[in-house]
XYZ file of C-alpha atoms in Angstrom:
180
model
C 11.395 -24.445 2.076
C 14.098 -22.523 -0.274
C 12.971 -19.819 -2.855
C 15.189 -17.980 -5.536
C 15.284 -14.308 -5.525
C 12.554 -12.767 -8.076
C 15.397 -11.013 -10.491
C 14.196 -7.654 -10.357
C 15.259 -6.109 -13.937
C 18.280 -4.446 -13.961
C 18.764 -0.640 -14.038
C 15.505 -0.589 -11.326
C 16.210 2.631 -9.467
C 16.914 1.804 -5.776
C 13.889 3.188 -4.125
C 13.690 5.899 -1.708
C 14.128 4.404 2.450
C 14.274 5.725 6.029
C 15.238 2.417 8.245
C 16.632 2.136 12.094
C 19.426 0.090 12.469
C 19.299 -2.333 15.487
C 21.577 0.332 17.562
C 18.295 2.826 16.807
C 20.388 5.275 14.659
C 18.373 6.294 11.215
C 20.079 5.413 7.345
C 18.614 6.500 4.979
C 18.557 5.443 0.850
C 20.473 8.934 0.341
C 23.142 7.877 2.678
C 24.360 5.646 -0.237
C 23.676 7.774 -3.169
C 26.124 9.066 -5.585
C 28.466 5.564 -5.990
C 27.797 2.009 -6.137
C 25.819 0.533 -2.977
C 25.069 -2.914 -1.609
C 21.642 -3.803 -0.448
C 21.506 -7.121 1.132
C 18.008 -8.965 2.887
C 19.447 -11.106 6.128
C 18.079 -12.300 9.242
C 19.499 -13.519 12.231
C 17.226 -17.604 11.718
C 17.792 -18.498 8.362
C 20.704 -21.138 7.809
C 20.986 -19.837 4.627
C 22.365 -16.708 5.746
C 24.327 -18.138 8.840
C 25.776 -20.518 5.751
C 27.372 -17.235 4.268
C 27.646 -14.675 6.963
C 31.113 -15.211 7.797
C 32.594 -14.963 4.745
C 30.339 -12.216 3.637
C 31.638 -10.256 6.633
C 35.492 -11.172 4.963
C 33.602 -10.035 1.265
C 32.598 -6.759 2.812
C 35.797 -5.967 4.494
C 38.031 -6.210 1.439
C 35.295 -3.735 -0.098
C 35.550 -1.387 2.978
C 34.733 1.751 0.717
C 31.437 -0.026 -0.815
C 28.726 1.394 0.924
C 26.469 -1.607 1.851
C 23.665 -2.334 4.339
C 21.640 -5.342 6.042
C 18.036 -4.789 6.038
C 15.818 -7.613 7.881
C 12.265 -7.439 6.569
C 10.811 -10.874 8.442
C 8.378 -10.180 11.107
C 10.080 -10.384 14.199
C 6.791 -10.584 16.278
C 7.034 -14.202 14.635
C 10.382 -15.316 14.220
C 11.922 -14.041 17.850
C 15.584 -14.518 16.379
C 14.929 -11.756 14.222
C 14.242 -9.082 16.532
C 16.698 -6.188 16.704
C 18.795 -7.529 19.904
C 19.015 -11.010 18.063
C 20.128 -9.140 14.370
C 23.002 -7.091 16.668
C 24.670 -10.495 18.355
C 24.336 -11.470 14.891
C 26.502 -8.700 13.366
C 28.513 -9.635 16.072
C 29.019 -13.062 15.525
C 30.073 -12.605 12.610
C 32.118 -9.263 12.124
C 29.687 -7.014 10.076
C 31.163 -3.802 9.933
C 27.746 -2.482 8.057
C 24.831 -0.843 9.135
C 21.948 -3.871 9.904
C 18.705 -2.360 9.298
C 15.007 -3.126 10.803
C 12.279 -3.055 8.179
C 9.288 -3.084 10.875
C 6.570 -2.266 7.878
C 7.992 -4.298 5.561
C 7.677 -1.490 2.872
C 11.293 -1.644 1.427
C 11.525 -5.788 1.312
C 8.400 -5.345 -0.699
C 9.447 -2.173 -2.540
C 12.823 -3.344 -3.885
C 11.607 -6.938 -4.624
C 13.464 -9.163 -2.037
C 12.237 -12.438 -1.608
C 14.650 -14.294 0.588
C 17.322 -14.425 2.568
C 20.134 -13.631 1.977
C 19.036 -11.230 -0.849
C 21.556 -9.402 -2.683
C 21.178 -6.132 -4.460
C 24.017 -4.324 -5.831
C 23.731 -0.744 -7.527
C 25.418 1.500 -9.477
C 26.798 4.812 -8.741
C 23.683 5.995 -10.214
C 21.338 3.847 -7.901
C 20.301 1.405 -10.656
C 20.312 -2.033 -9.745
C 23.538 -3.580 -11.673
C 23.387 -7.138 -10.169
C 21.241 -8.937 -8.154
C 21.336 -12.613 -7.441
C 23.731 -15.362 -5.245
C 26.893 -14.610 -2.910
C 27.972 -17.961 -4.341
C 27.134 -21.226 -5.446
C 27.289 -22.773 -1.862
C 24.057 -23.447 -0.179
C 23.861 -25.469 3.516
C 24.799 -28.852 2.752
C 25.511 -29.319 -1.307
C 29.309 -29.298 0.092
C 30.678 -26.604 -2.462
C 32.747 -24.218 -0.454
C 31.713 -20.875 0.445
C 33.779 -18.335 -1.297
C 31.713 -15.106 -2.215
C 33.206 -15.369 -5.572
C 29.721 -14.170 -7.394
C 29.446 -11.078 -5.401
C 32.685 -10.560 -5.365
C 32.856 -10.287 -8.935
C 29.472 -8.334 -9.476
C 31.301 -5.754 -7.365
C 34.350 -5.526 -8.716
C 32.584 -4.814 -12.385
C 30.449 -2.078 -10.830
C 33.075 -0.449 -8.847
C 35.110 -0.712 -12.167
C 32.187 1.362 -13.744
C 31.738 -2.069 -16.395
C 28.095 -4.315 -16.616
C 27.929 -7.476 -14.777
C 28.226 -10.263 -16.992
C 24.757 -12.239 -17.672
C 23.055 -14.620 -16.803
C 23.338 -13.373 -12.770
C 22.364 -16.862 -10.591
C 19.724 -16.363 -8.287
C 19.975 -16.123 -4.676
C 18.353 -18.774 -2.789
C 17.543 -18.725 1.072
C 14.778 -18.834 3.419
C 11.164 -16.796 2.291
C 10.656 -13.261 3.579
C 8.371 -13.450 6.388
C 5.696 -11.536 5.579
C 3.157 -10.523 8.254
C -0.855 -11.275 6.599
């Protein structure tokens, strides 16, 4: 079943983060600090995300100087396409050029407020969250074409040092999933 993203309010401060990526090297939160970043939530399962991850990988390369990462929070223990191998063909597949992140503990999913995938969180060059919400209006099957044009714009405001226009759609995508 499909949930929205929770909105966290903007101007949150991105939170603090240590994270493996699925070739084992460590990224941390400072890593991105000092310009605008792009925190997204993904996983390898959803057909939400394989819906978009093409064209987010096109998104990402015409913003090659954004720094942005993938973090997968699901438990992998669960959901086998999620495990770290299964997240690399992934990046793979579909020509992400960003670091893909393994959230084992869950802690940053939970500490920044994702609550699907794909989850988008875009901050300023002062690691306040300036837009979070939907790559698009496409979802699997409502036949509007994907096109990134949301994002796209969200980032081209920040990296232009203006406010995203309001209201910011939510994203909407496959729960979390949370170990109990």
């Amino acid at each position: 079943m499909a949930v929205e993203s929770t909105m966290v309010p903007l101007g949150t401060s991105m939170p603090e983060f240590a994270l493996t990526d699925v070739n084992g090297h460590q990224v941390e939160s400072t890593d991105l600090a000092g310009r605008p970043a792009l925190v997204m939530f993904l996983c390898n399962h959803c057909p939400y995300v394989r819906h978009v991850e093409t064209r987010l990988g096109e998104v990402l390369h015409e913003f090659a100087d954004l720094p942005a990462v993938g973090i997968c929070s699901n438990d992998a223990v669960a959901y086998r396409d999620d495990a770290p191998e299964r997240l690399a063909e992934q990046a793979r597949r579909a020509d992400w050029r960003f670091r893909y992140l393994v959230d084992t503990t869950q802690e940053v999913g939970r500490s920044i407020g994702a609550a699907c995938t794909p989850d988008f969180f875009l901050y300023d060059a002062h690691g306040r969250l300036a837009y979070r919400g939907a790559f698009d209006a496409s979802t699997p099957g409502n036949l509007v074409p994907v096109t990134g044009d949301l994002l796209t714009a969200a980032i081209r405001h920040v990296l232009a040092h203006e406010p995203v226009p309001e209201p910011h759609r939510p994203s909407m995508g496959c729960s979390i999933k949370w170990r109990a």
